[in-house]
Short mmCIF file of C-alpha atoms in Angstrom, two decimals:
data_model
loop_
_atom_site.label_atom_id
_atom_site.label_comp_id
_atom_site.label_asym_id
_atom_site.label_seq_id
_atom_site.Cartn_x
_atom_site.Cartn_y
_atom_site.Cartn_z
CA MET A 171 -19.17 -14.39 5.92
CA ALA A 172 -20.59 -11.40 4.10
CA VAL A 173 -18.42 -8.35 3.70
CA ALA A 174 -20.68 -6.22 5.89
CA GLU A 175 -20.35 -8.81 8.65
CA ARG A 176 -16.57 -8.66 8.78
CA THR A 177 -15.54 -9.62 12.30
CA ARG A 178 -11.79 -10.05 12.03
CA THR A 179 -9.93 -8.38 14.84
CA ASN A 180 -7.47 -6.85 12.40
CA LYS A 181 -8.58 -3.53 11.01
CA LEU A 182 -8.38 -2.80 7.33
CA THR A 183 -5.90 -0.06 6.45
CA PHE A 184 -6.15 1.68 3.09
CA PHE A 185 -3.11 3.72 2.03
CA THR A 186 -4.33 6.05 -0.67
CA TYR A 187 -3.65 9.22 -2.61
CA PRO A 188 -6.80 11.13 -3.70
CA SER A 189 -5.71 11.95 -7.25
CA CYS A 190 -4.70 8.35 -8.00
CA THR A 191 -7.19 6.68 -10.34
CA SER A 192 -6.63 3.20 -8.90
CA CYS A 193 -7.08 4.58 -5.38
CA ARG A 194 -10.40 6.18 -6.33
CA LYS A 195 -11.59 2.91 -7.90
CA ALA A 196 -10.63 0.95 -4.79
CA LYS A 197 -12.29 3.49 -2.50
CA ALA A 198 -15.49 3.36 -4.58
CA TRP A 199 -15.46 -0.46 -4.45
CA LEU A 200 -15.02 -0.42 -0.66
CA ALA A 201 -17.90 2.06 -0.30
CA GLU A 202 -20.19 0.07 -2.63
CA ASN A 203 -19.53 -3.05 -0.58
CA GLY A 204 -19.99 -1.39 2.82
CA VAL A 205 -16.45 -2.08 3.97
CA ASN A 206 -15.13 -0.19 6.98
CA TYR A 207 -11.48 0.79 6.84
CA GLU A 208 -8.95 3.27 8.14
CA GLU A 209 -7.92 5.59 5.32
CA ARG A 210 -4.37 6.92 5.39
CA HIS A 211 -3.23 9.60 2.97
CA LEU A 212 -0.05 8.08 1.61
CA PHE A 213 1.84 11.37 1.44
CA LYS A 214 0.49 13.12 4.55
CA ASN A 215 0.62 10.05 6.80
CA PRO A 216 2.98 7.58 5.10
CA PRO A 217 3.71 4.14 6.46
CA THR A 218 6.62 4.03 8.88
CA ALA A 219 9.70 1.95 8.17
CA GLU A 220 8.32 -0.66 10.59
CA GLU A 221 4.96 -0.73 8.82
CA LEU A 222 6.71 -1.07 5.47
CA LEU A 223 8.69 -4.03 6.78
CA ASP A 224 5.41 -5.67 7.85
CA ILE A 225 3.95 -4.91 4.41
CA ILE A 226 6.93 -6.44 2.62
CA LYS A 227 6.59 -9.58 4.75
CA MET A 228 3.07 -10.00 3.32
CA THR A 229 4.20 -9.74 -0.32
CA THR A 230 4.84 -12.60 -2.67
CA ASN A 231 7.60 -10.84 -4.61
CA GLY A 232 9.11 -8.68 -1.89
CA LEU A 233 10.04 -5.10 -2.62
CA ASP A 234 9.22 -5.45 -6.33
CA GLU A 235 5.57 -5.73 -5.39
CA ILE A 236 5.38 -2.34 -3.68
CA LEU A 237 8.14 -0.26 -5.32
CA SER A 238 7.01 1.87 -8.26
CA THR A 239 10.06 1.50 -10.48
CA ARG A 240 8.26 3.05 -13.47
CA SER A 241 7.55 6.30 -11.65
CA GLN A 242 9.44 9.42 -12.61
CA ARG A 243 10.36 9.89 -8.96
CA PHE A 244 12.13 6.52 -8.96
CA LYS A 245 13.87 7.23 -12.25
CA ASN A 246 15.17 10.53 -10.83
CA LEU A 247 16.72 8.84 -7.80
CA ASP A 248 20.46 9.00 -7.70
CA VAL A 249 20.81 5.77 -5.74
CA ASP A 250 21.17 2.10 -6.49
CA ILE A 251 18.69 0.34 -4.24
CA ASN A 252 20.77 -2.83 -4.52
CA ASP A 253 23.54 -1.04 -2.59
CA MET A 254 21.21 -0.02 0.24
CA SER A 255 20.61 -1.87 3.48
CA VAL A 256 17.05 -2.92 4.24
CA LYS A 257 16.89 -0.28 6.96
CA GLU A 258 18.06 2.47 4.60
CA LEU A 259 15.61 1.37 1.94
CA LEU A 260 12.64 1.26 4.32
CA GLU A 261 13.50 4.69 5.71
CA MET A 262 13.77 6.10 2.18
CA LEU A 263 10.37 4.66 1.23
CA SER A 264 8.82 6.11 4.37
CA GLU A 265 10.30 9.52 3.60
CA GLU A 266 9.51 9.27 -0.14
CA PRO A 267 6.09 7.55 -0.31
CA GLN A 268 5.78 8.61 -3.97
CA LEU A 269 8.02 5.60 -4.64
CA LEU A 270 5.29 3.21 -3.49
CA LYS A 271 2.72 1.61 -5.74
CA ARG A 272 -0.80 2.49 -4.73
CA PRO A 273 -3.25 1.88 -3.32
CA ILE A 274 -2.07 -0.43 -0.58
CA LEU A 275 -4.78 -2.30 1.31
CA THR A 276 -4.00 -4.57 4.24
CA ASP A 277 -5.66 -6.22 7.18
CA GLY A 278 -2.31 -6.94 8.83
CA GLU A 279 -2.19 -10.48 7.47
CA ASN A 280 -3.01 -10.02 3.80
CA LEU A 281 -2.01 -7.41 1.27
CA ILE A 282 -3.40 -5.99 -1.96
CA VAL A 283 -1.33 -3.54 -3.98
CA GLY A 284 -3.17 -1.70 -6.75
CA PHE A 285 -6.87 -1.95 -7.54
CA ASN A 286 -7.97 -5.56 -7.86
CA SER A 287 -11.66 -6.11 -7.14
CA SER A 288 -11.45 -9.92 -7.15
CA ALA A 289 -8.54 -9.88 -4.66
CA MET A 290 -10.48 -7.38 -2.52
CA LYS A 291 -13.52 -9.64 -2.58
CA ASN A 292 -11.38 -12.61 -1.54
CA LEU A 293 -9.69 -10.64 1.23
CA LEU A 294 -13.02 -9.61 2.69
CA SER A 295 -14.91 -12.88 2.39
#
């Protein structure tokens, strides 16, 4: 199936931040390939704790795949995430979306974190 003929019932959600270079690359790729998606500004309309749980369920490496441990925001945290419950962690990530890697692209069944054109092509084919 060609990308433009995408007929899956699940909509494509694109969590993005406009000044993020990887987000801009992913957005340009989606536009060049005629892909329809729902764009969500990661900081103005962050994923809820429930959405984050769904996202983590789609990962291969769990939280490590979406948590930006190299970010200054993470380094400034005065918490040990290993001491947090899953609920506390998900709520923190929803309230502090700067801690998430970006962009996040999902159709509800599959997940791409960061810009990866070959993974995007596979997701949409």
